[in-house]
Every structure is written in structure tokens, then in C-alpha cells.
PDB file of C-alpha atoms and ligand atoms in Angstrom:
ATOM      1  CA  MET N   1      -5.289  27.364  51.646  1.00  0.00           C
ATOM      2  CA  GLY N   2      -7.622  24.516  51.444  1.00  0.00           C
ATOM      3  CA  GLY N   3      -7.219  21.227  53.705  1.00  0.00           C
ATOM      4  CA  THR N   4     -10.106  18.760  55.793  1.00  0.00           C
ATOM      5  CA  PHE N   5      -8.882  20.659  59.288  1.00  0.00           C
ATOM      6  CA  ASP N   6      -9.774  17.361  61.112  1.00  0.00           C
ATOM      7  CA  PRO N   7      -8.012  18.748  63.459  1.00  0.00           C
ATOM      8  CA  ILE N   8      -6.151  22.550  62.013  1.00  0.00           C
ATOM      9  CA  HIS N   9      -2.567  22.591  64.080  1.00  0.00           C
ATOM     10  CA  HIS N  10      -0.266  24.379  64.230  1.00  0.00           C
ATOM     11  CA  GLY N  11       1.731  22.805  61.434  1.00  0.00           C
ATOM     12  CA  HIS N  12      -0.988  24.592  59.315  1.00  0.00           C
ATOM     13  CA  LEU N  13      -0.590  27.645  60.704  1.00  0.00           C
ATOM     14  CA  VAL N  14       3.045  27.877  60.501  1.00  0.00           C
ATOM     15  CA  ALA N  15       2.548  27.233  56.787  1.00  0.00           C
ATOM     16  CA  ALA N  16       0.158  29.996  56.068  1.00  0.00           C
ATOM     17  CA  SER N  17       1.882  32.668  58.541  1.00  0.00           C
ATOM     18  CA  GLU N  18       5.450  31.450  56.139  1.00  0.00           C
ATOM     19  CA  VAL N  19       3.730  32.255  52.790  1.00  0.00           C
ATOM     20  CA  ALA N  20       1.779  34.967  53.689  1.00  0.00           C
ATOM     21  CA  SER N  21       5.065  36.822  54.947  1.00  0.00           C
ATOM     22  CA  ALA N  22       7.075  35.714  52.366  1.00  0.00           C
ATOM     23  CA  PHE N  23       4.824  36.524  49.324  1.00  0.00           C
ATOM     24  CA  HIS N  24       3.221  39.373  50.706  1.00  0.00           C
ATOM     25  CA  LEU N  25       0.057  38.330  51.160  1.00  0.00           C
ATOM     26  CA  ASP N  26      -2.750  41.097  52.019  1.00  0.00           C
ATOM     27  CA  GLU N  27      -5.167  37.571  53.638  1.00  0.00           C
ATOM     28  CA  VAL N  28      -4.660  34.059  54.060  1.00  0.00           C
ATOM     29  CA  VAL N  29      -8.470  32.407  53.354  1.00  0.00           C
ATOM     30  CA  PHE N  30      -8.730  28.376  54.810  1.00  0.00           C
ATOM     31  CA  VAL N  31     -11.193  27.040  53.232  1.00  0.00           C
ATOM     32  CA  PRO N  32     -12.117  23.912  54.982  1.00  0.00           C
ATOM     33  CA  THR N  33     -12.959  21.221  52.298  1.00  0.00           C
ATOM     34  CA  GLY N  34     -16.852  19.532  52.002  1.00  0.00           C
ATOM     35  CA  GLU N  35     -17.025  15.754  51.661  1.00  0.00           C
ATOM     36  CA  PRO N  36     -13.794  15.370  50.657  1.00  0.00           C
ATOM     37  CA  TRP N  37     -13.079  13.041  47.578  1.00  0.00           C
ATOM     38  CA  GLN N  38      -9.465  11.471  48.338  1.00  0.00           C
ATOM     39  CA  LYS N  39     -10.643  11.019  52.003  1.00  0.00           C
ATOM     40  CA  SER N  40     -13.964   9.113  51.280  1.00  0.00           C
ATOM     41  CA  ASP N  41     -12.496   5.889  52.813  1.00  0.00           C
ATOM     42  CA  ARG N  42     -12.832   7.372  56.319  1.00  0.00           C
ATOM     43  CA  THR N  43     -15.381   9.226  58.588  1.00  0.00           C
ATOM     44  CA  VAL N  44     -14.392  12.967  58.355  1.00  0.00           C
ATOM     45  CA  SER N  45     -15.653  14.902  61.342  1.00  0.00           C
ATOM     46  CA  PRO N  46     -18.973  17.055  60.856  1.00  0.00           C
ATOM     47  CA  ALA N  47     -18.483  19.867  58.475  1.00  0.00           C
ATOM     48  CA  GLU N  48     -19.277  22.909  61.391  1.00  0.00           C
ATOM     49  CA  ASP N  49     -17.269  21.181  63.990  1.00  0.00           C
ATOM     50  CA  ARG N  50     -13.821  20.858  61.096  1.00  0.00           C
ATOM     51  CA  TYR N  51     -15.131  25.274  60.342  1.00  0.00           C
ATOM     52  CA  LEU N  52     -15.687  26.052  64.101  1.00  0.00           C
ATOM     53  CA  MET N  53     -12.035  24.171  64.984  1.00  0.00           C
ATOM     54  CA  THR N  54     -10.275  26.690  61.541  1.00  0.00           C
ATOM     55  CA  VAL N  55     -12.224  29.761  63.507  1.00  0.00           C
ATOM     56  CA  ILE N  56     -10.601  29.036  67.057  1.00  0.00           C
ATOM     57  CA  ALA N  57      -7.811  28.293  65.501  1.00  0.00           C
ATOM     58  CA  THR N  58      -7.006  31.790  63.239  1.00  0.00           C
ATOM     59  CA  ALA N  59      -9.551  34.136  65.017  1.00  0.00           C
ATOM     60  CA  GLU N  60      -6.846  36.008  66.837  1.00  0.00           C
ATOM     61  CA  ASN N  61      -5.013  36.179  63.818  1.00  0.00           C
ATOM     62  CA  PRO N  62      -6.266  39.707  61.569  1.00  0.00           C
ATOM     63  CA  GLN N  63      -4.609  38.454  58.169  1.00  0.00           C
ATOM     64  CA  PHE N  64      -6.702  35.005  58.817  1.00  0.00           C
ATOM     65  CA  SER N  65     -10.205  34.365  57.938  1.00  0.00           C
ATOM     66  CA  VAL N  66     -11.880  31.730  57.187  1.00  0.00           C
ATOM     67  CA  SER N  67     -14.175  30.990  54.210  1.00  0.00           C
ATOM     68  CA  ARG N  68     -17.616  28.322  54.269  1.00  0.00           C
ATOM     69  CA  ILE N  69     -17.570  28.312  50.400  1.00  0.00           C
ATOM     70  CA  ASP N  70     -16.243  24.293  50.025  1.00  0.00           C
ATOM     71  CA  ILE N  71     -18.779  23.625  53.031  1.00  0.00           C
ATOM     72  CA  ASP N  72     -21.709  25.237  51.682  1.00  0.00           C
ATOM     73  CA  ARG N  73     -21.577  24.264  48.000  1.00  0.00           C
ATOM     74  CA  GLY N  74     -22.446  21.098  49.375  1.00  0.00           C
ATOM     75  CA  GLY N  75     -21.248  17.749  47.336  1.00  0.00           C
ATOM     76  CA  PRO N  76     -17.387  16.807  47.124  1.00  0.00           C
ATOM     77  CA  THR N  77     -15.005  19.328  47.117  1.00  0.00           C
ATOM     78  CA  TYR N  78     -13.169  20.096  43.855  1.00  0.00           C
ATOM     79  CA  THR N  79      -9.864  22.767  44.676  1.00  0.00           C
ATOM     80  CA  VAL N  80     -11.238  24.119  40.931  1.00  0.00           C
ATOM     81  CA  ASP N  81     -14.371  25.278  42.433  1.00  0.00           C
ATOM     82  CA  THR N  82     -13.008  26.801  44.594  1.00  0.00           C
ATOM     83  CA  LEU N  83     -10.854  28.744  42.822  1.00  0.00           C
ATOM     84  CA  ARG N  84     -13.511  29.999  40.603  1.00  0.00           C
ATOM     85  CA  GLU N  85     -15.149  31.161  43.427  1.00  0.00           C
ATOM     86  CA  LEU N  86     -12.919  33.226  45.497  1.00  0.00           C
ATOM     87  CA  ARG N  87     -11.849  34.705  41.854  1.00  0.00           C
ATOM     88  CA  ALA N  88     -15.682  35.551  41.511  1.00  0.00           C
ATOM     89  CA  GLN N  89     -15.735  36.784  45.445  1.00  0.00           C
ATOM     90  CA  HIS N  90     -12.308  38.781  44.719  1.00  0.00           C
ATOM     91  CA  PRO N  91     -12.396  40.239  40.967  1.00  0.00           C
ATOM     92  CA  GLY N  92      -8.715  41.356  40.171  1.00  0.00           C
ATOM     93  CA  ALA N  93      -6.931  39.600  43.256  1.00  0.00           C
ATOM     94  CA  ASP N  94      -3.656  37.497  42.723  1.00  0.00           C
ATOM     95  CA  LEU N  95      -4.695  34.547  43.802  1.00  0.00           C
ATOM     96  CA  PHE N  96      -2.167  31.707  46.181  1.00  0.00           C
ATOM     97  CA  PHE N  97      -3.392  28.552  47.142  1.00  0.00           C
ATOM     98  CA  ILE N  98      -1.209  26.929  49.494  1.00  0.00           C
ATOM     99  CA  THR N  99      -0.270  23.533  50.109  1.00  0.00           C
ATOM    100  CA  GLY N 100       1.808  21.078  51.822  1.00  0.00           C
ATOM    101  CA  ALA N 101       4.951  18.962  49.745  1.00  0.00           C
ATOM    102  CA  ASP N 102       2.147  15.540  50.431  1.00  0.00           C
ATOM    103  CA  ALA N 103      -1.165  17.633  48.325  1.00  0.00           C
ATOM    104  CA  LEU N 104       1.623  19.071  45.770  1.00  0.00           C
ATOM    105  CA  SER N 105       2.893  16.254  44.695  1.00  0.00           C
ATOM    106  CA  GLN N 106      -1.289  15.387  44.024  1.00  0.00           C
ATOM    107  CA  ILE N 107      -1.999  17.882  41.521  1.00  0.00           C
ATOM    108  CA  LEU N 108      -1.901  16.705  38.576  1.00  0.00           C
ATOM    109  CA  SER N 109      -4.243  13.785  39.305  1.00  0.00           C
ATOM    110  CA  TRP N 110      -6.822  16.503  40.828  1.00  0.00           C
ATOM    111  CA  HIS N 111     -10.174  17.342  38.951  1.00  0.00           C
ATOM    112  CA  ASP N 112     -10.041  19.954  36.211  1.00  0.00           C
ATOM    113  CA  ALA N 113      -6.162  20.018  36.966  1.00  0.00           C
ATOM    114  CA  ASP N 114      -5.473  22.130  33.690  1.00  0.00           C
ATOM    115  CA  GLU N 115      -8.168  24.901  34.403  1.00  0.00           C
ATOM    116  CA  LEU N 116      -6.910  24.512  38.257  1.00  0.00           C
ATOM    117  CA  ILE N 117      -3.505  25.397  37.507  1.00  0.00           C
ATOM    118  CA  SER N 118      -3.989  28.714  35.873  1.00  0.00           C
ATOM    119  CA  LEU N 119      -6.895  29.656  38.796  1.00  0.00           C
ATOM    120  CA  ALA N 120      -4.310  30.284  40.965  1.00  0.00           C
ATOM    121  CA  HIS N 121      -0.005  30.901  41.236  1.00  0.00           C
ATOM    122  CA  PHE N 122       0.483  27.259  43.518  1.00  0.00           C
ATOM    123  CA  ILE N 123       3.029  27.816  46.522  1.00  0.00           C
ATOM    124  CA  GLY N 124       4.131  24.197  47.613  1.00  0.00           C
ATOM    125  CA  CYS N 125       5.787  24.597  51.363  1.00  0.00           C
ATOM    126  CA  THR N 126       8.326  21.765  53.101  1.00  0.00           C
ATOM    127  CA  ARG N 127       6.307  18.958  55.534  1.00  0.00           C
ATOM    128  CA  PRO N 128       8.094  16.352  57.317  1.00  0.00           C
ATOM    129  CA  GLY N 129       8.187  13.201  55.969  1.00  0.00           C
ATOM    130  CA  HIS N 130       7.596  14.245  52.634  1.00  0.00           C
ATOM    131  CA  THR N 131       9.410  15.436  49.527  1.00  0.00           C
ATOM    132  CA  LEU N 132       8.871  19.078  48.074  1.00  0.00           C
ATOM    133  CA  THR N 133       9.706  18.636  44.009  1.00  0.00           C
ATOM    134  CA  ASP N 134       7.184  20.843  41.311  1.00  0.00           C
ATOM    135  CA  PRO N 135       5.053  17.827  40.083  1.00  0.00           C
ATOM    136  CA  GLY N 136       5.077  19.622  36.388  1.00  0.00           C
ATOM    137  CA  LEU N 137       3.185  22.877  36.479  1.00  0.00           C
ATOM    138  CA  PRO N 138       3.893  24.952  33.787  1.00  0.00           C
ATOM    139  CA  ALA N 139       6.684  26.744  34.105  1.00  0.00           C
ATOM    140  CA  GLY N 140       5.571  29.901  37.023  1.00  0.00           C
ATOM    141  CA  GLY N 141       2.756  28.187  38.397  1.00  0.00           C
ATOM    142  CA  VAL N 142       4.708  26.509  41.375  1.00  0.00           C
ATOM    143  CA  SER N 143       6.707  28.281  44.155  1.00  0.00           C
ATOM    144  CA  LEU N 144       8.838  25.811  46.412  1.00  0.00           C
ATOM    145  CA  VAL N 145       9.390  27.451  50.193  1.00  0.00           C
ATOM    146  CA  GLU N 146      10.984  25.919  52.964  1.00  0.00           C
ATOM    147  CA  VAL N 147       8.940  26.708  56.284  1.00  0.00           C
ATOM    148  CA  PRO N 148       9.749  25.688  59.330  1.00  0.00           C
ATOM    149  CA  ALA N 149       9.369  21.125  60.258  1.00  0.00           C
ATOM    150  CA  LEU N 150       6.631  20.782  61.767  1.00  0.00           C
ATOM    151  CA  ALA N 151       6.174  16.901  62.576  1.00  0.00           C
ATOM    152  CA  ILE N 152       2.200  17.056  62.738  1.00  0.00           C
ATOM    153  CA  SER N 153      -0.333  15.799  61.127  1.00  0.00           C
ATOM    154  CA  SER N 154      -4.282  15.901  61.987  1.00  0.00           C
ATOM    155  CA  THR N 155      -4.212  11.724  61.113  1.00  0.00           C
ATOM    156  CA  ASP N 156      -1.846  11.844  64.202  1.00  0.00           C
ATOM    157  CA  CYS N 157      -3.582  14.869  66.511  1.00  0.00           C
ATOM    158  CA  ARG N 158      -6.988  12.056  65.773  1.00  0.00           C
ATOM    159  CA  MET N 159      -4.574   9.090  67.221  1.00  0.00           C
ATOM    160  CA  ARG N 160      -3.554  10.882  69.963  1.00  0.00           C
ATOM    161  CA  VAL N 161      -6.548  12.413  71.103  1.00  0.00           C
ATOM    162  CA  ALA N 162      -8.243   8.010  70.680  1.00  0.00           C
ATOM    163  CA  LYS N 163      -5.665   6.445  73.229  1.00  0.00           C
ATOM    164  CA  GLY N 164      -6.027   9.277  75.772  1.00  0.00           C
ATOM    165  CA  GLU N 165      -2.808  10.860  74.441  1.00  0.00           C
ATOM    166  CA  PRO N 166      -2.009  14.799  74.842  1.00  0.00           C
ATOM    167  CA  VAL N 167      -2.072  16.830  71.648  1.00  0.00           C
ATOM    168  CA  TRP N 168      -1.579  20.595  73.524  1.00  0.00           C
ATOM    169  CA  TYR N 169       1.266  22.511  71.957  1.00  0.00           C
ATOM    170  CA  LEU N 170       0.119  20.537  68.426  1.00  0.00           C
ATOM    171  CA  VAL N 171      -2.895  21.780  68.387  1.00  0.00           C
ATOM    172  CA  PRO N 172      -4.225  25.820  69.607  1.00  0.00           C
ATOM    173  CA  ASP N 173      -5.093  25.568  72.614  1.00  0.00           C
ATOM    174  CA  GLY N 174      -9.001  26.300  72.107  1.00  0.00           C
ATOM    175  CA  VAL N 175      -9.128  23.505  69.481  1.00  0.00           C
ATOM    176  CA  VAL N 176      -7.776  20.744  72.647  1.00  0.00           C
ATOM    177  CA  ARG N 177     -10.802  21.874  74.283  1.00  0.00           C
ATOM    178  CA  TYR N 178     -13.370  22.392  71.513  1.00  0.00           C
ATOM    179  CA  ILE N 179     -12.335  18.410  70.804  1.00  0.00           C
ATOM    180  CA  ASP N 180     -12.791  18.112  74.794  1.00  0.00           C
ATOM    181  CA  LYS N 181     -15.883  19.381  74.432  1.00  0.00           C
ATOM    182  CA  ARG N 182     -17.633  17.750  71.269  1.00  0.00           C
ATOM    183  CA  ALA N 183     -16.084  14.390  71.747  1.00  0.00           C
ATOM    184  CA  LEU N 184     -13.757  14.162  68.471  1.00  0.00           C
ATOM    185  CA  TYR N 185     -11.945  11.852  68.020  1.00  0.00           C
ATOM    186  CA  ARG N 186     -12.615   9.419  70.717  1.00  0.00           C
ATOM    187  CA  ASP N 187     -12.526   6.114  69.054  1.00  0.00           C
ATOM    188  CA  ALA N 188     -11.022   6.914  65.877  1.00  0.00           C
ATOM    189  CA  GLY N 189      -8.363   4.459  64.476  1.00  0.00           C
TER     190      GLY N 189
HETATM  191  P1  ATP J 201      -4.645  14.015  58.024  1.00  0.00           P
HETATM  192  O1  ATP J 201      -3.881  13.782  58.413  1.00  0.00           O
HETATM  193  O2  ATP J 201      -5.815  14.058  57.716  1.00  0.00           O
HETATM  194  O3  ATP J 201      -4.681  14.103  56.152  1.00  0.00           O
HETATM  195  P2  ATP J 201      -3.534  17.118  57.529  1.00  0.00           P
HETATM  196  O4  ATP J 201      -2.306  17.098  58.731  1.00  0.00           O
HETATM  197  O5  ATP J 201      -2.617  16.149  56.193  1.00  0.00           O
HETATM  198  O6  ATP J 201      -4.081  16.138  57.472  1.00  0.00           O
HETATM  199  P3  ATP J 201      -5.051  18.444  55.275  1.00  0.00           P
HETATM  200  O7  ATP J 201      -6.383  19.002  56.241  1.00  0.00           O
HETATM  201  O8  ATP J 201      -4.949  17.289  54.409  1.00  0.00           O
HETATM  202  O9  ATP J 201      -3.785  18.025  57.175  1.00  0.00           O
HETATM  203  O10 ATP J 201      -3.669  18.948  54.925  1.00  0.00           O
HETATM  204  C1  ATP J 201      -4.489  20.579  54.447  1.00  0.00           C
HETATM  205  C2  ATP J 201      -2.984  21.063  53.685  1.00  0.00           C
HETATM  206  O11 ATP J 201      -1.551  21.453  54.834  1.00  0.00           O
HETATM  207  C3  ATP J 201      -2.436  20.061  52.957  1.00  0.00           C
HETATM  208  O12 ATP J 201      -1.670  21.224  51.657  1.00  0.00           O
HETATM  209  C4  ATP J 201      -1.200  19.491  53.638  1.00  0.00           C
HETATM  210  O13 ATP J 201      -0.478  19.111  52.489  1.00  0.00           O
HETATM  211  C5  ATP J 201      -1.006  20.843  54.178  1.00  0.00           C
HETATM  212  N1  ATP J 201      -0.130  19.938  55.606  1.00  0.00           N
HETATM  213  C6  ATP J 201      -0.536  19.857  56.619  1.00  0.00           C
HETATM  214  N2  ATP J 201       0.592  19.267  57.202  1.00  0.00           N
HETATM  215  C7  ATP J 201       1.254  19.894  57.603  1.00  0.00           C
HETATM  216  C8  ATP J 201       2.352  20.445  58.038  1.00  0.00           C
HETATM  217  N3  ATP J 201       2.719  19.892  58.946  1.00  0.00           N
HETATM  218  N4  ATP J 201       3.900  21.009  57.520  1.00  0.00           N
HETATM  219  C9  ATP J 201       3.424  21.549  55.723  1.00  0.00           C
HETATM  220  N5  ATP J 201       2.106  21.049  54.958  1.00  0.00           N
HETATM  221  C10 ATP J 201       1.319  20.649  56.008  1.00  0.00           C
HETATM  222 MG1   MG J 202      -3.800  15.211  55.010  1.00  0.00          MG
END
């Protein structure tokens, strides 16, 4: 599951957990982006903060892990590179790429879309405020999954922190404390 995770929230975690159960996955690897090329219009928090929040949020779940591959590669993150690298690290594994409805609808606009969709099976999860549809991948390339609806976004979490509003219960407790400790998002907006 790729994402900016700025910050990771319970919407991400529920989607990952539901897909892991529905598809009998051995492991869900969270892959925080390096420099997200679609988000160059705003300042994204330092990769190390996003990485550590993702580690904090997933640490207790033995099925969840976090990969630094996109952060350590440097330069803009293209999911096709992520999947190529995961392929090389796990030869023979079946790869599934978990997205929300909004990200899935963009997928054909991603870099090297043809190769991208040959590298993994894509799973689109329902997300409040977005319509979940097959973006037109080749037959069998995508599955659509209904997950419990959590109307949470990282954007809303950042805005809340900037306004002094709570993010308790929207993100894991350790992430609330990390945001506070590192004074993240205080001037988001
Ligand atoms: P931002 O508001 O900064 O874009 P976000 O909440 O959309 O943040 P991302 O890191 O952009 O989080 O998302 C990573 C992946 O998780 C994407 O595929 C996105 O569609 C999915 N996702 C995010 N929030 C939810 C949610 N509440 N329910 C289901 N999927 C989600
Ligand atoms: Mg997003």
C-alpha cells in the first residue's frame, strides 16, 4: 500500500486490514512516498517523519510492515519503480497494490501505466466522497472492495492540527503524540 502518509490515519489502516483479510494476504507492506510528484503544490512533511509515523501506526500488527524503498531511492516516486523493486525483493510473490477509490481512478495517468498494471493486481477500496469504479484496466487487473467507511483524510488531519482541533481517534494514539512532539502541521493550511 503506497501513500504519502502525512499523517497515516485509521482510514489507511482499516483498508489494509480489510484487504489483507479478504485476499488472505501474508503481509501488507506500507510504502511511504519519497517526493510525491502529484503533490508538488504543497509542502510535504519530511520523509523521515512520515516513515516514523507509519512505523508507529503499524508496529503492533505482525502482518504489517513498512518499507523505505521509495524514500531511499530519492527523486520523485513512481509506483512502477516501487513495484519493480518489491518484485526483485520478493521473487515469486503475488503482489497486490491497495488503493482508495480516488487513487484508483487516477491510475492510468501514472507513469508507465502499461508496465505498472502488469506488475501487480490492483485493489480499489471504497472511500467516502469518491466513487469506486474500474478505471479500465485489462480484464482481471483490478478488484473492487467495500471497506468500512471512514471519512478521514490526511488533509483534514493536517487542517485540524493547524486549527488546534483534535485528531485523537482519527489517527493512532502514538501518531497524535508524534505530531505533537515534532510540532508537525501547526502552520498547515
Ligand atoms: P491527502 O489528503 O494528503 O491526499 P490521504 O488521506 O488521501 O491524504 P494518502 O496518503 O494520499 O492519504 O493515501 C494513500 C492511499 O490510501 C490512497 O490509495 C488513498 O486512496 C487511500 N486512502 C486514504 N484514506 C482513505 C480512507 N479514508 N478510506 C479508504 N482509502 C483511503
Ligand atoms: Mg490522498
